[in-house]
């Protein structure tokens, strides 16, 4: 029994290289986010809009948000972690270049 488990582990791929598991995770993530965001868009449309056109537009907007967020997360799953941005670069953008003090 223990020998069979060792053989199965030796035949499988390590988790970072298992494309089947990554595709399964991405398809599951995409389906859930598409469904939940479309339902949120439909609920919002029923509360705020009267016209059928604006209701469908709200559902489509919600579906687009769901697909977009699933696409972003799937790209992180396949490519690894998101790029790291240091806070010094961000603060330099908002405050301008560093100024030297004349004393």
mmCIF file of N, CA and C in Angstrom:
data_model
loop_
_atom_site.group_PDB
_atom_site.id
_atom_site.type_symbol
_atom_site.label_atom_id
_atom_site.label_comp_id
_atom_site.label_asym_id
_atom_site.label_seq_id
_atom_site.Cartn_x
_atom_site.Cartn_y
_atom_site.Cartn_z
ATOM 1 N N UNK A 1 0.818 -1.187 0.000
ATOM 2 C CA UNK A 1 0.000 0.000 0.000
ATOM 3 C C UNK A 1 0.862 1.251 0.000
ATOM 4 N N UNK A 2 1.862 1.290 0.871
ATOM 5 C CA UNK A 2 2.751 2.447 0.927
ATOM 6 C C UNK A 2 3.580 2.541 -0.344
ATOM 7 N N UNK A 3 3.911 1.392 -0.916
ATOM 8 C CA UNK A 3 4.700 1.374 -2.158
ATOM 9 C C UNK A 3 3.888 1.976 -3.317
ATOM 10 N N UNK A 4 2.590 1.698 -3.355
ATOM 11 C CA UNK A 4 1.736 2.253 -4.404
ATOM 12 C C UNK A 4 1.647 3.776 -4.292
ATOM 13 N N UNK A 5 1.562 4.279 -3.077
ATOM 14 C CA UNK A 5 1.505 5.726 -2.886
ATOM 15 C C UNK A 5 2.799 6.387 -3.341
ATOM 16 N N UNK A 6 3.937 5.752 -3.066
ATOM 17 C CA UNK A 6 5.214 6.311 -3.522
ATOM 18 C C UNK A 6 5.299 6.337 -5.035
ATOM 19 N N UNK A 7 4.797 5.301 -5.694
ATOM 20 C CA UNK A 7 4.841 5.263 -7.154
ATOM 21 C C UNK A 7 3.935 6.333 -7.758
ATOM 22 N N UNK A 8 2.776 6.552 -7.164
ATOM 23 C CA UNK A 8 1.876 7.585 -7.671
ATOM 24 C C UNK A 8 2.478 8.974 -7.501
ATOM 25 N N UNK A 9 3.141 9.202 -6.375
ATOM 26 C CA UNK A 9 3.776 10.497 -6.157
ATOM 27 C C UNK A 9 4.944 10.702 -7.113
ATOM 28 N N UNK A 10 5.664 9.645 -7.419
ATOM 29 C CA UNK A 10 6.800 9.760 -8.327
ATOM 30 C C UNK A 10 6.347 10.024 -9.752
ATOM 31 N N UNK A 11 5.182 9.521 -10.134
ATOM 32 C CA UNK A 11 4.694 9.718 -11.497
ATOM 33 C C UNK A 11 4.088 11.097 -11.705
ATOM 34 N N UNK A 12 3.556 11.710 -10.683
ATOM 35 C CA UNK A 12 2.889 13.005 -10.809
ATOM 36 C C UNK A 12 3.872 14.153 -10.925
ATOM 37 N N UNK A 13 3.354 15.280 -11.335
ATOM 38 C CA UNK A 13 4.159 16.485 -11.457
ATOM 39 C C UNK A 13 4.105 17.268 -10.156
ATOM 40 N N UNK A 14 5.153 18.015 -9.838
ATOM 41 C CA UNK A 14 5.068 18.877 -8.658
ATOM 42 C C UNK A 14 4.030 19.978 -8.887
ATOM 43 N N UNK A 15 3.437 20.510 -7.833
ATOM 44 C CA UNK A 15 2.343 21.488 -7.971
ATOM 45 C C UNK A 15 2.649 22.693 -8.856
ATOM 46 N N UNK A 16 3.854 23.275 -8.879
ATOM 47 C CA UNK A 16 4.045 24.439 -9.748
ATOM 48 C C UNK A 16 3.971 24.106 -11.239
ATOM 49 N N UNK A 17 4.138 22.834 -11.604
ATOM 50 C CA UNK A 17 4.144 22.452 -13.009
ATOM 51 C C UNK A 17 2.914 21.674 -13.436
ATOM 52 N N UNK A 18 1.964 21.495 -12.561
ATOM 53 C CA UNK A 18 0.763 20.735 -12.870
ATOM 54 C C UNK A 18 -0.246 21.628 -13.580
ATOM 55 N N UNK A 19 -0.244 21.575 -14.907
ATOM 56 C CA UNK A 19 -1.130 22.444 -15.693
ATOM 57 C C UNK A 19 -2.592 22.045 -15.563
ATOM 58 N N UNK A 20 -2.875 20.765 -15.390
ATOM 59 C CA UNK A 20 -4.272 20.349 -15.242
ATOM 60 C C UNK A 20 -4.903 20.971 -14.011
ATOM 61 N N UNK A 21 -4.178 21.005 -12.916
ATOM 62 C CA UNK A 21 -4.717 21.611 -11.696
ATOM 63 C C UNK A 21 -4.889 23.114 -11.869
ATOM 64 N N UNK A 22 -3.962 23.747 -12.574
ATOM 65 C CA UNK A 22 -4.084 25.192 -12.800
ATOM 66 C C UNK A 22 -5.284 25.511 -13.677
ATOM 67 N N UNK A 23 -5.491 24.729 -14.744
ATOM 68 C CA UNK A 23 -6.647 24.963 -15.609
ATOM 69 C C UNK A 23 -7.953 24.708 -14.859
ATOM 70 N N UNK A 24 -7.979 23.660 -14.051
ATOM 71 C CA UNK A 24 -9.183 23.390 -13.262
ATOM 72 C C UNK A 24 -9.494 24.545 -12.318
ATOM 73 N N UNK A 25 -8.462 25.056 -11.668
ATOM 74 C CA UNK A 25 -8.664 26.178 -10.748
ATOM 75 C C UNK A 25 -9.142 27.415 -11.492
ATOM 76 N N UNK A 26 -8.570 27.678 -12.653
ATOM 77 C CA UNK A 26 -8.974 28.866 -13.418
ATOM 78 C C UNK A 26 -10.385 28.746 -13.963
ATOM 79 N N UNK A 27 -10.752 27.593 -14.469
ATOM 80 C CA UNK A 27 -12.112 27.428 -14.979
ATOM 81 C C UNK A 27 -13.142 27.523 -13.854
ATOM 82 N N UNK A 28 -12.821 26.947 -12.710
ATOM 83 C CA UNK A 28 -13.723 27.042 -11.566
ATOM 84 C C UNK A 28 -13.857 28.492 -11.098
ATOM 85 N N UNK A 29 -12.734 29.180 -11.021
ATOM 86 C CA UNK A 29 -12.728 30.584 -10.599
ATOM 87 C C UNK A 29 -13.522 31.455 -11.572
ATOM 88 N N UNK A 30 -13.331 31.223 -12.870
ATOM 89 C CA UNK A 30 -14.025 32.008 -13.885
ATOM 90 C C UNK A 30 -15.534 31.763 -13.837
ATOM 91 N N UNK A 31 -15.926 30.507 -13.719
ATOM 92 C CA UNK A 31 -17.360 30.197 -13.686
ATOM 93 C C UNK A 31 -18.033 30.811 -12.459
ATOM 94 N N UNK A 32 -17.389 30.707 -11.297
ATOM 95 C CA UNK A 32 -17.982 31.267 -10.086
ATOM 96 C C UNK A 32 -18.063 32.784 -10.144
ATOM 97 N N UNK A 33 -16.981 33.421 -10.575
ATOM 98 C CA UNK A 33 -17.004 34.890 -10.607
ATOM 99 C C UNK A 33 -17.976 35.417 -11.651
ATOM 100 N N UNK A 34 -18.071 34.743 -12.790
ATOM 101 C CA UNK A 34 -19.029 35.155 -13.818
ATOM 102 C C UNK A 34 -20.451 35.041 -13.290
ATOM 103 N N UNK A 35 -20.764 33.935 -12.645
ATOM 104 C CA UNK A 35 -22.121 33.732 -12.139
ATOM 105 C C UNK A 35 -22.453 34.717 -11.020
ATOM 106 N N UNK A 36 -21.556 34.859 -10.050
ATOM 107 C CA UNK A 36 -21.841 35.739 -8.913
ATOM 108 C C UNK A 36 -21.924 37.205 -9.325
ATOM 109 N N UNK A 37 -21.039 37.643 -10.201
ATOM 110 C CA UNK A 37 -21.083 39.050 -10.598
ATOM 111 C C UNK A 37 -22.273 39.330 -11.513
ATOM 112 N N UNK A 38 -22.672 38.361 -12.325
ATOM 113 C CA UNK A 38 -23.872 38.550 -13.144
ATOM 114 C C UNK A 38 -25.116 38.635 -12.260
ATOM 115 N N UNK A 39 -25.172 37.790 -11.232
ATOM 116 C CA UNK A 39 -26.306 37.866 -10.302
ATOM 117 C C UNK A 39 -26.310 39.183 -9.532
ATOM 118 N N UNK A 40 -25.143 39.663 -9.159
ATOM 119 C CA UNK A 40 -25.072 40.955 -8.478
ATOM 120 C C UNK A 40 -25.517 42.074 -9.406
ATOM 121 N N UNK A 41 -25.123 42.000 -10.671
ATOM 122 C CA UNK A 41 -25.566 42.993 -11.644
ATOM 123 C C UNK A 41 -27.068 42.933 -11.872
ATOM 124 N N UNK A 42 -27.631 41.722 -11.907
ATOM 125 C CA UNK A 42 -29.080 41.580 -12.097
ATOM 126 C C UNK A 42 -29.841 42.118 -10.884
ATOM 127 N N UNK A 43 -29.356 41.836 -9.693
ATOM 128 C CA UNK A 43 -30.007 42.346 -8.480
ATOM 129 C C UNK A 43 -29.942 43.865 -8.423
ATOM 130 N N UNK A 44 -28.775 44.424 -8.765
ATOM 131 C CA UNK A 44 -28.620 45.870 -8.797
ATOM 132 C C UNK A 44 -29.539 46.491 -9.844
ATOM 133 N N UNK A 45 -29.652 45.838 -10.991
ATOM 134 C CA UNK A 45 -30.514 46.345 -12.055
ATOM 135 C C UNK A 45 -31.978 46.349 -11.631
ATOM 136 N N UNK A 46 -32.391 45.313 -10.919
ATOM 137 C CA UNK A 46 -33.780 45.276 -10.461
ATOM 138 C C UNK A 46 -34.076 46.372 -9.441
ATOM 139 N N UNK A 47 -33.061 46.721 -8.657
ATOM 140 C CA UNK A 47 -33.278 47.769 -7.657
ATOM 141 C C UNK A 47 -33.273 49.171 -8.248
ATOM 142 N N UNK A 48 -32.419 49.432 -9.215
ATOM 143 C CA UNK A 48 -32.182 50.811 -9.641
ATOM 144 C C UNK A 48 -32.720 51.189 -11.017
ATOM 145 N N UNK A 49 -32.956 50.228 -11.917
ATOM 146 C CA UNK A 49 -33.311 50.576 -13.293
ATOM 147 C C UNK A 49 -34.680 50.025 -13.663
ATOM 148 N N UNK A 50 -35.367 50.768 -14.545
ATOM 149 C CA UNK A 50 -36.673 50.324 -15.020
ATOM 150 C C UNK A 50 -36.610 49.767 -16.433
ATOM 151 N N UNK A 51 -35.781 50.341 -17.257
ATOM 152 C CA UNK A 51 -35.714 49.941 -18.661
ATOM 153 C C UNK A 51 -35.007 48.593 -18.810
ATOM 154 N N UNK A 52 -35.522 47.728 -19.688
ATOM 155 C CA UNK A 52 -34.854 46.442 -19.897
ATOM 156 C C UNK A 52 -33.440 46.588 -20.465
ATOM 157 N N UNK A 53 -33.237 47.636 -21.246
ATOM 158 C CA UNK A 53 -31.911 47.840 -21.837
ATOM 159 C C UNK A 53 -30.883 48.155 -20.746
ATOM 160 N N UNK A 54 -31.233 49.020 -19.824
ATOM 161 C CA UNK A 54 -30.292 49.345 -18.760
ATOM 162 C C UNK A 54 -30.112 48.173 -17.791
ATOM 163 N N UNK A 55 -31.147 47.375 -17.636
ATOM 164 C CA UNK A 55 -30.993 46.184 -16.790
ATOM 165 C C UNK A 55 -30.020 45.207 -17.412
ATOM 166 N N UNK A 56 -30.140 44.968 -18.707
ATOM 167 C CA UNK A 56 -29.199 44.066 -19.376
ATOM 168 C C UNK A 56 -27.795 44.654 -19.397
ATOM 169 N N UNK A 57 -27.716 45.952 -19.506
ATOM 170 C CA UNK A 57 -26.390 46.587 -19.465
ATOM 171 C C UNK A 57 -25.747 46.403 -18.098
ATOM 172 N N UNK A 58 -26.537 46.461 -17.043
ATOM 173 C CA UNK A 58 -26.012 46.248 -15.704
ATOM 174 C C UNK A 58 -25.544 44.808 -15.518
ATOM 175 N N UNK A 59 -26.303 43.853 -16.059
ATOM 176 C CA UNK A 59 -25.893 42.451 -15.992
ATOM 177 C C UNK A 59 -24.612 42.242 -16.785
ATOM 178 N N UNK A 60 -24.516 42.838 -17.962
ATOM 179 C CA UNK A 60 -23.307 42.704 -18.781
ATOM 180 C C UNK A 60 -22.103 43.344 -18.107
ATOM 181 N N UNK A 61 -22.308 44.479 -17.464
ATOM 182 C CA UNK A 61 -21.219 45.128 -16.731
ATOM 183 C C UNK A 61 -20.720 44.238 -15.589
ATOM 184 N N UNK A 62 -21.646 43.647 -14.861
ATOM 185 C CA UNK A 62 -21.263 42.735 -13.784
ATOM 186 C C UNK A 62 -20.520 41.517 -14.310
ATOM 187 N N UNK A 63 -20.978 40.964 -15.432
ATOM 188 C CA UNK A 63 -20.294 39.815 -16.026
ATOM 189 C C UNK A 63 -18.892 40.199 -16.487
ATOM 190 N N UNK A 64 -18.757 41.390 -17.033
ATOM 191 C CA UNK A 64 -17.432 41.851 -17.451
ATOM 192 C C UNK A 64 -16.482 42.020 -16.285
ATOM 193 N N UNK A 65 -16.994 42.529 -15.178
ATOM 194 C CA UNK A 65 -16.166 42.632 -13.977
ATOM 195 C C UNK A 65 -15.725 41.256 -13.484
ATOM 196 N N UNK A 66 -16.632 40.300 -13.511
ATOM 197 C CA UNK A 66 -16.300 38.952 -13.059
ATOM 198 C C UNK A 66 -15.261 38.284 -13.943
ATOM 199 N N UNK A 67 -15.427 38.416 -15.259
ATOM 200 C CA UNK A 67 -14.460 37.817 -16.180
ATOM 201 C C UNK A 67 -13.112 38.515 -16.064
ATOM 202 N N UNK A 68 -13.125 39.824 -15.916
ATOM 203 C CA UNK A 68 -11.863 40.556 -15.797
ATOM 204 C C UNK A 68 -11.090 40.192 -14.541
ATOM 205 N N UNK A 69 -11.790 40.081 -13.423
ATOM 206 C CA UNK A 69 -11.086 39.713 -12.188
ATOM 207 C C UNK A 69 -10.615 38.265 -12.237
ATOM 208 N N UNK A 70 -11.380 37.379 -12.869
ATOM 209 C CA UNK A 70 -10.950 35.989 -13.013
ATOM 210 C C UNK A 70 -9.739 35.897 -13.936
ATOM 211 N N UNK A 71 -9.718 36.695 -14.997
ATOM 212 C CA UNK A 71 -8.569 36.710 -15.897
ATOM 213 C C UNK A 71 -7.307 37.166 -15.182
ATOM 214 N N UNK A 72 -7.433 38.189 -14.351
ATOM 215 C CA UNK A 72 -6.283 38.686 -13.596
ATOM 216 C C UNK A 72 -5.757 37.623 -12.641
ATOM 217 N N UNK A 73 -6.655 36.980 -11.904
ATOM 218 C CA UNK A 73 -6.214 35.955 -10.967
ATOM 219 C C UNK A 73 -5.648 34.729 -11.682
ATOM 220 N N UNK A 74 -6.223 34.374 -12.829
ATOM 221 C CA UNK A 74 -5.679 33.236 -13.587
ATOM 222 C C UNK A 74 -4.294 33.550 -14.137
ATOM 223 N N UNK A 75 -4.057 34.780 -14.518
ATOM 224 C CA UNK A 75 -2.709 35.123 -14.982
ATOM 225 C C UNK A 75 -1.714 35.027 -13.838
ATOM 226 N N UNK A 76 -2.138 35.342 -12.610
ATOM 227 C CA UNK A 76 -1.271 35.160 -11.441
ATOM 228 C C UNK A 76 -1.028 33.677 -11.167
ATOM 229 N N UNK A 77 -2.048 32.848 -11.381
ATOM 230 C CA UNK A 77 -1.891 31.415 -11.145
ATOM 231 C C UNK A 77 -0.888 30.821 -12.130
ATOM 232 N N UNK A 78 -0.978 31.205 -13.397
ATOM 233 C CA UNK A 78 -0.090 30.630 -14.399
ATOM 234 C C UNK A 78 1.302 31.242 -14.390
ATOM 235 N N UNK A 79 1.409 32.532 -14.118
ATOM 236 C CA UNK A 79 2.708 33.203 -14.200
ATOM 237 C C UNK A 79 3.400 33.357 -12.864
ATOM 238 N N UNK A 80 2.742 33.102 -11.803
ATOM 239 C CA UNK A 80 3.337 33.288 -10.486
ATOM 240 C C UNK A 80 2.733 34.484 -9.791
ATOM 241 N N UNK A 81 3.467 35.048 -8.878
ATOM 242 C CA UNK A 81 2.954 36.150 -8.070
ATOM 243 C C UNK A 81 2.895 37.441 -8.872
ATOM 244 N N UNK A 82 2.053 38.379 -8.453
ATOM 245 C CA UNK A 82 1.971 39.666 -9.149
ATOM 246 C C UNK A 82 3.272 40.442 -8.973
ATOM 247 N N UNK A 83 3.556 41.371 -9.884
ATOM 248 C CA UNK A 83 4.802 42.134 -9.761
ATOM 249 C C UNK A 83 4.806 42.975 -8.492
ATOM 250 N N UNK A 84 5.951 43.060 -7.890
ATOM 251 C CA UNK A 84 6.098 43.822 -6.655
ATOM 252 C C UNK A 84 6.484 45.263 -6.993
ATOM 253 N N UNK A 85 5.834 46.212 -6.358
ATOM 254 C CA UNK A 85 6.135 47.626 -6.546
ATOM 255 C C UNK A 85 6.538 48.184 -5.191
ATOM 256 N N UNK A 86 7.697 48.791 -5.142
ATOM 257 C CA UNK A 86 8.132 49.329 -3.859
ATOM 258 C C UNK A 86 7.426 50.654 -3.590
ATOM 259 N N UNK A 87 7.239 50.959 -2.348
ATOM 260 C CA UNK A 87 6.512 52.164 -1.988
ATOM 261 C C UNK A 87 7.320 53.427 -2.291
ATOM 262 N N UNK A 88 8.660 53.315 -2.365
ATOM 263 C CA UNK A 88 9.463 54.503 -2.658
ATOM 264 C C UNK A 88 9.227 54.994 -4.084
ATOM 265 N N UNK A 89 8.993 54.071 -5.012
ATOM 266 C CA UNK A 89 8.701 54.481 -6.388
ATOM 267 C C UNK A 89 7.346 55.175 -6.466
ATOM 268 N N UNK A 90 6.379 54.657 -5.736
ATOM 269 C CA UNK A 90 5.047 55.251 -5.765
ATOM 270 C C UNK A 90 5.065 56.627 -5.117
ATOM 271 N N UNK A 91 5.728 56.768 -3.994
ATOM 272 C CA UNK A 91 5.753 58.066 -3.331
ATOM 273 C C UNK A 91 6.528 59.085 -4.157
ATOM 274 N N UNK A 92 7.528 58.645 -4.935
ATOM 275 C CA UNK A 92 8.272 59.565 -5.794
ATOM 276 C C UNK A 92 7.405 60.068 -6.940
ATOM 277 N N UNK A 93 6.488 59.250 -7.388
ATOM 278 C CA UNK A 93 5.596 59.668 -8.469
ATOM 279 C C UNK A 93 4.674 60.779 -7.993
ATOM 280 N N UNK A 94 4.145 60.648 -6.781
ATOM 281 C CA UNK A 94 3.184 61.619 -6.288
ATOM 282 C C UNK A 94 3.836 62.882 -5.729
ATOM 283 N N UNK A 95 5.024 62.776 -5.211
ATOM 284 C CA UNK A 95 5.654 63.945 -4.598
ATOM 285 C C UNK A 95 6.666 64.613 -5.505
ATOM 286 N N UNK A 96 7.039 63.992 -6.581
ATOM 287 C CA UNK A 96 8.032 64.568 -7.479
ATOM 288 C C UNK A 96 9.425 64.068 -7.134
ATOM 289 N N UNK A 97 10.418 64.563 -7.847
ATOM 290 C CA UNK A 97 11.781 64.092 -7.576
ATOM 291 C C UNK A 97 12.252 64.578 -6.206
ATOM 292 N N UNK A 98 13.192 63.838 -5.606
ATOM 293 C CA UNK A 98 13.679 64.262 -4.291
ATOM 294 C C UNK A 98 14.384 65.603 -4.373
ATOM 295 N N UNK A 99 14.134 66.465 -3.401
ATOM 296 C CA UNK A 99 14.741 67.793 -3.388
ATOM 297 C C UNK A 99 15.873 67.820 -2.381
ATOM 298 N N UNK A 100 16.932 68.517 -2.747
ATOM 299 C CA UNK A 100 18.071 68.621 -1.846
ATOM 300 C C UNK A 100 17.905 69.875 -0.997
ATOM 301 N N UNK A 101 18.209 69.754 0.264
ATOM 302 C CA UNK A 101 18.111 70.893 1.177
ATOM 303 C C UNK A 101 19.424 71.685 1.126
ATOM 304 N N UNK A 102 19.297 72.991 0.931
ATOM 305 C CA UNK A 102 20.476 73.867 0.960
ATOM 306 C C UNK A 102 20.573 74.477 2.342
ATOM 307 N N UNK A 103 21.599 74.086 3.066
ATOM 308 C CA UNK A 103 21.755 74.605 4.422
ATOM 309 C C UNK A 103 22.938 75.509 4.519
#
